[in-house]
mmCIF file of C-alpha atoms in Angstrom:
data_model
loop_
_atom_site.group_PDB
_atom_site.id
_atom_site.type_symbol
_atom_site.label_atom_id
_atom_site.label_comp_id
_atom_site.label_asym_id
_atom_site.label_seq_id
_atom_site.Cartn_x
_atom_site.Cartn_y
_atom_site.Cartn_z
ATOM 1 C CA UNK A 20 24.390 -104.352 21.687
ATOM 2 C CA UNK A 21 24.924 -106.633 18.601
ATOM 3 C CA UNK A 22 21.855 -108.506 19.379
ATOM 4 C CA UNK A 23 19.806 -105.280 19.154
ATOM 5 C CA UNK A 24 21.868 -104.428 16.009
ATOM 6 C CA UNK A 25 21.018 -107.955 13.997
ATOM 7 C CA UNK A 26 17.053 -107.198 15.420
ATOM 8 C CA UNK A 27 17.049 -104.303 13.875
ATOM 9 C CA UNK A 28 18.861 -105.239 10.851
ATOM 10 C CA UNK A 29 16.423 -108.016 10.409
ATOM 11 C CA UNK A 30 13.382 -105.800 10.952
ATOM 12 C CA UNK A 31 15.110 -103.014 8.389
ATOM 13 C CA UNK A 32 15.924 -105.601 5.918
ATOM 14 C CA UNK A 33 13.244 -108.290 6.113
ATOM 15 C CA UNK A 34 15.839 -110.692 5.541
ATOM 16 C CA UNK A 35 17.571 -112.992 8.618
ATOM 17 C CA UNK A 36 21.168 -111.978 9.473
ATOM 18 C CA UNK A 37 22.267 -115.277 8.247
ATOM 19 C CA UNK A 38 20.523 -114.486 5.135
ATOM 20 C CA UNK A 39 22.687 -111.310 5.120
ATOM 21 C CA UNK A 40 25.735 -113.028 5.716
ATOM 22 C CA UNK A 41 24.972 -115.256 2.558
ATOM 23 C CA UNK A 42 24.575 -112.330 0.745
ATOM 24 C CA UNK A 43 27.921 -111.245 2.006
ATOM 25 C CA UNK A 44 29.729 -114.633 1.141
ATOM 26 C CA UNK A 45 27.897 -114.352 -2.494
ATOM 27 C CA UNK A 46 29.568 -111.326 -3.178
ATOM 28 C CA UNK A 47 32.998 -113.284 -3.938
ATOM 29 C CA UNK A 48 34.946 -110.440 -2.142
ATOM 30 C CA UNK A 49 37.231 -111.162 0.198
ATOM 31 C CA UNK A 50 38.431 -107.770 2.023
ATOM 32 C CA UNK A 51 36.860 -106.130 4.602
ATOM 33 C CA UNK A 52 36.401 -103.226 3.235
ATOM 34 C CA UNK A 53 35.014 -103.735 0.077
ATOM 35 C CA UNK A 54 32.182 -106.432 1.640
ATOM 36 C CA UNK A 55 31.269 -103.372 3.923
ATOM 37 C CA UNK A 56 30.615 -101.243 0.553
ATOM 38 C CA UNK A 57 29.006 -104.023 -1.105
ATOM 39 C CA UNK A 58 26.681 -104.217 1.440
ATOM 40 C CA UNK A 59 25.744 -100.478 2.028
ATOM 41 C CA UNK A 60 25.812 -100.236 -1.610
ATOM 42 C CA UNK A 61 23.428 -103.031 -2.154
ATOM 43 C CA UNK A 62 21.339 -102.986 1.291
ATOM 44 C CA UNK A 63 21.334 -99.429 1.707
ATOM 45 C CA UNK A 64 22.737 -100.272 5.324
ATOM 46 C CA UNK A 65 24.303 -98.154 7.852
ATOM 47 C CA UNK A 66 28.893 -98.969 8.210
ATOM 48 C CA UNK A 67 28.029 -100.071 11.644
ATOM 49 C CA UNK A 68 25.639 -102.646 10.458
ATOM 50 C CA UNK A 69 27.580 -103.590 7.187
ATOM 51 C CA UNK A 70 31.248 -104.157 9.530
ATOM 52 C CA UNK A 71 29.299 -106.123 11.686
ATOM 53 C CA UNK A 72 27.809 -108.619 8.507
ATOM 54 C CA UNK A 73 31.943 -108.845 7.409
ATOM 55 C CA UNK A 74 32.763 -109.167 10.874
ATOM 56 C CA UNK A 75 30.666 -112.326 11.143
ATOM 57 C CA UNK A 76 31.522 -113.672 8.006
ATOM 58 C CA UNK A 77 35.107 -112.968 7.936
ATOM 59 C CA UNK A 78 34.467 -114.537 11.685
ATOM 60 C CA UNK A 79 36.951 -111.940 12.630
ATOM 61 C CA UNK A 80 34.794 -110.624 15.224
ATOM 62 C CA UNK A 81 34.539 -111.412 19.172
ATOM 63 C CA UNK A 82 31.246 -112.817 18.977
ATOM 64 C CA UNK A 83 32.457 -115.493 16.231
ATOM 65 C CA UNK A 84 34.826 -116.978 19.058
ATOM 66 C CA UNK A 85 35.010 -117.174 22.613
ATOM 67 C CA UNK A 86 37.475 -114.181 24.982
ATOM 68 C CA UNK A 87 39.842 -117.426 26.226
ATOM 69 C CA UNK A 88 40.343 -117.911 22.003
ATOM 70 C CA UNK A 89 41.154 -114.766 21.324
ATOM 71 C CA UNK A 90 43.670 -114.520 23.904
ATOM 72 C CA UNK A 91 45.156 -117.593 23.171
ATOM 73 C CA UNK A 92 45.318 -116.959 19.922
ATOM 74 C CA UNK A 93 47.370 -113.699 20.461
ATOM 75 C CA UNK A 94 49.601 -114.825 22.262
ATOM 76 C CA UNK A 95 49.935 -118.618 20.858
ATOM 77 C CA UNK A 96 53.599 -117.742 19.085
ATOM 78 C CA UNK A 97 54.117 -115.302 22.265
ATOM 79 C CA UNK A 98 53.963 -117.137 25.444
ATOM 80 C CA UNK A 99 56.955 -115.109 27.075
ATOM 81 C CA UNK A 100 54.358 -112.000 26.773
ATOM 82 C CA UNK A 101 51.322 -114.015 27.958
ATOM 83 C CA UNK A 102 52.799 -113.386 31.792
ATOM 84 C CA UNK A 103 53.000 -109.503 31.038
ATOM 85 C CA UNK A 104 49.517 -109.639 30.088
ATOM 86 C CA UNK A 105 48.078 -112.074 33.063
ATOM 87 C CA UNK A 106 50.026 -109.504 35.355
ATOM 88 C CA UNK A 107 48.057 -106.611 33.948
ATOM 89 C CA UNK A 108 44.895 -108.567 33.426
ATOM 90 C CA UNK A 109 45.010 -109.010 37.374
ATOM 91 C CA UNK A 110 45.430 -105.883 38.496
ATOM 92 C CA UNK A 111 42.945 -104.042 36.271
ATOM 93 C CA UNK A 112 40.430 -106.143 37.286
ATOM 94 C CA UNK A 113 40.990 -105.241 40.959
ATOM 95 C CA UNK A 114 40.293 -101.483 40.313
ATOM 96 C CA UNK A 115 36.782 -102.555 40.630
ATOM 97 C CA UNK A 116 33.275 -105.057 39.264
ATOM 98 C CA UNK A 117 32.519 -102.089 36.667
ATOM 99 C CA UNK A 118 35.939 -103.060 34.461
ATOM 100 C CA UNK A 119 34.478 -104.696 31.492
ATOM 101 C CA UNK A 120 37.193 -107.113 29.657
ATOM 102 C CA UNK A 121 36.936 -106.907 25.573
ATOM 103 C CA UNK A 122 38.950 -108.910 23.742
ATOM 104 C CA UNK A 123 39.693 -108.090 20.007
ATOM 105 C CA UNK A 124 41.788 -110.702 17.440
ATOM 106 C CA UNK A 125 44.846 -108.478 17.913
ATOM 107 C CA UNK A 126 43.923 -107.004 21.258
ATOM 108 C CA UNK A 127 42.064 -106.820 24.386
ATOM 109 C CA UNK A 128 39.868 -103.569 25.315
ATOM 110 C CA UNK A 129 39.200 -102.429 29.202
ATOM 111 C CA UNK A 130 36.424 -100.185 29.601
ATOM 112 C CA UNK A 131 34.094 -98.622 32.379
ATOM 113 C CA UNK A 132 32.192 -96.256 30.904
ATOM 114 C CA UNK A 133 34.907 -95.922 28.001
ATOM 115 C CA UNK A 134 38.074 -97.509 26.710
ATOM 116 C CA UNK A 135 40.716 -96.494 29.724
ATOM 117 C CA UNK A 136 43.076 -99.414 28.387
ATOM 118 C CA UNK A 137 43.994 -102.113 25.537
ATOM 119 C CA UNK A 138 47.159 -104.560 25.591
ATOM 120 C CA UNK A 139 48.167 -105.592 22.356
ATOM 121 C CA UNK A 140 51.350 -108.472 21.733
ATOM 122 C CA UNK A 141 52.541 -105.753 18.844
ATOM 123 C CA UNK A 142 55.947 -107.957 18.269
ATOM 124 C CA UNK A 143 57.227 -111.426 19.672
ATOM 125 C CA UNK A 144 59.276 -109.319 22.030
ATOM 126 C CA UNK A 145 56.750 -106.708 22.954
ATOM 127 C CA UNK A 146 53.618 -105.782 24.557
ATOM 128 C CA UNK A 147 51.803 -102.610 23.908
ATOM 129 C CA UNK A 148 49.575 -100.539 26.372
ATOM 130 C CA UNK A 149 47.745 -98.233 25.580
ATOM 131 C CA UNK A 150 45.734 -95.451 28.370
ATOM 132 C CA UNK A 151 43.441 -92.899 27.285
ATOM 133 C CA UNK A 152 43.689 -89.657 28.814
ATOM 134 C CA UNK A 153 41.535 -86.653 28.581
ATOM 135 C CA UNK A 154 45.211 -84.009 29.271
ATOM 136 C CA UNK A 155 48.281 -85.841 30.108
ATOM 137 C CA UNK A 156 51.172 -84.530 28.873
ATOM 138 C CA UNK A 157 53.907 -87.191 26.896
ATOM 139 C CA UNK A 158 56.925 -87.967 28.928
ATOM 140 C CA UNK A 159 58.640 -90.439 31.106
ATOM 141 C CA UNK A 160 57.139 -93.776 30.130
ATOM 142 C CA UNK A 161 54.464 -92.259 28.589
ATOM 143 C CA UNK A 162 55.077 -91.926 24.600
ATOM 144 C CA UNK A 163 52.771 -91.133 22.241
ATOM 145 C CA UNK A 164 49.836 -93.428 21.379
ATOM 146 C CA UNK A 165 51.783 -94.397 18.245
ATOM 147 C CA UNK A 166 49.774 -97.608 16.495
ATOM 148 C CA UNK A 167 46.770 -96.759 18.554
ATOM 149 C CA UNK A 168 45.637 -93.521 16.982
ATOM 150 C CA UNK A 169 42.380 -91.988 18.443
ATOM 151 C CA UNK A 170 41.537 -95.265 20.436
ATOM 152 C CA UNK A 171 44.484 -94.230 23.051
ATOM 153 C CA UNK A 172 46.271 -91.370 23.916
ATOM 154 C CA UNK A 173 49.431 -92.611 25.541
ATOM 155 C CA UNK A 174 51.697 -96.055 25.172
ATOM 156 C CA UNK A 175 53.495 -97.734 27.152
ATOM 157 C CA UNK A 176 55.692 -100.401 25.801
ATOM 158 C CA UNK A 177 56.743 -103.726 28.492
ATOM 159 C CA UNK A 178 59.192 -106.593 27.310
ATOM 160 C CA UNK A 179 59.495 -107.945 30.520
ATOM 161 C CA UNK A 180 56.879 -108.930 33.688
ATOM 162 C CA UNK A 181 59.171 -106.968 36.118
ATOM 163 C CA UNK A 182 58.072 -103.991 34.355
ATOM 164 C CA UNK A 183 54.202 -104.277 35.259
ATOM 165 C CA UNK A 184 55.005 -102.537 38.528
ATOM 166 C CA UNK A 185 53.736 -99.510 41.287
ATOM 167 C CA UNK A 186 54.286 -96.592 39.014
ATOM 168 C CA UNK A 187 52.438 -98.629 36.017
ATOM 169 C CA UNK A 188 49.841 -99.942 37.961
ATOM 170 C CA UNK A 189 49.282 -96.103 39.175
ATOM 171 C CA UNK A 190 49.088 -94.956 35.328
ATOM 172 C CA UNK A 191 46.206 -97.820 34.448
ATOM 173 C CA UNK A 192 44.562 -97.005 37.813
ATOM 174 C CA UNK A 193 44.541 -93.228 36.971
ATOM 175 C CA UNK A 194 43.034 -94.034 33.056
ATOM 176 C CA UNK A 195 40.712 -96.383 34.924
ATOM 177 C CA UNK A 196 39.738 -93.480 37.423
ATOM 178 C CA UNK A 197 38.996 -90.747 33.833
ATOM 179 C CA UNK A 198 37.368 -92.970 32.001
#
């Protein structure tokens, strides 16, 4: 999808994206958000196009580094959550070939035809989950999608590897099966 995105960025702007990336890093800013205005403002560019240009040259995005870095890198100061995650990792990917793996800087997206979950290391003692359901009420471990806003509906939050268990591995499988 990005590759289609820079083609037609290119073709749009007559200029290559690392041309637009220089004009990004010529700007002087330095936060996201005001390189994405710059660069509607000044390219008359769509948001999606204009993130993806600060993406790139903030390399804050998951085509700047590999899926191994990014995990690493979240869980570098964290490695008594990395086993939560591994756990999870594993049994997500048996629901089935069509789970797609995403990994953010600060998270990792799994999606089949949309986002079902995303783990997040939120503290050094915690791992967030986060399901997406179309009605499921809040209650038992369930709690309300909290830092996730619209991305999730539902949390779950794990300090321990014991707690990836049946009941959880139900939950994902159930967000899996909606989404």
């Amino acid at each position: 999808m990005e590759d289609k995105m820079i083609a037609n960025l290119e073709e749009q702007t007559g200029k290559k994206f690392s041309e637009l990336i220089e004009i990004a890093r010529k700007s002087g800013l330095e936060k996201h958000g005001q390189i994405v205005s710059h660069l509607k403002e000044t390219l008359g560019i769509g948001h999606g196009q204009a993130n993806l240009i600060a993406h790139r040259l903030k390399q804050s995005d998951a085509g700047s580094q590999t899926e191994k870095d990014l995990v690493s890198e979240q869980y570098q100061h964290r490695q008594n959550l990395k086993t939560i995650y591994d756990s999870l990792e594993k049994h997500i990917k048996g629901f089935g070939a069509d789970v797609e793996i995403a990994p953010k800087l600060k998270s990792v997206s799994f999606r089949r035809k949309r986002q079902f979950a995303l783990i997040q290391p939120t503290t050094k003692t915690r791992v967030d989950l986060g399901l997406k359901f179309d009605n499921r009420p809040i209650g038992g471990r369930l709690e309300s999608s909290g830092p996730f806003g619209a991305m999730c509906t539902h949390r779950i939050q794990l300090t321990d590897a014991s707690q990836v268990d049946a009941e959880l591995i139900q939950l994902i499988r159930e967000a899996y099966e909606e989404g």
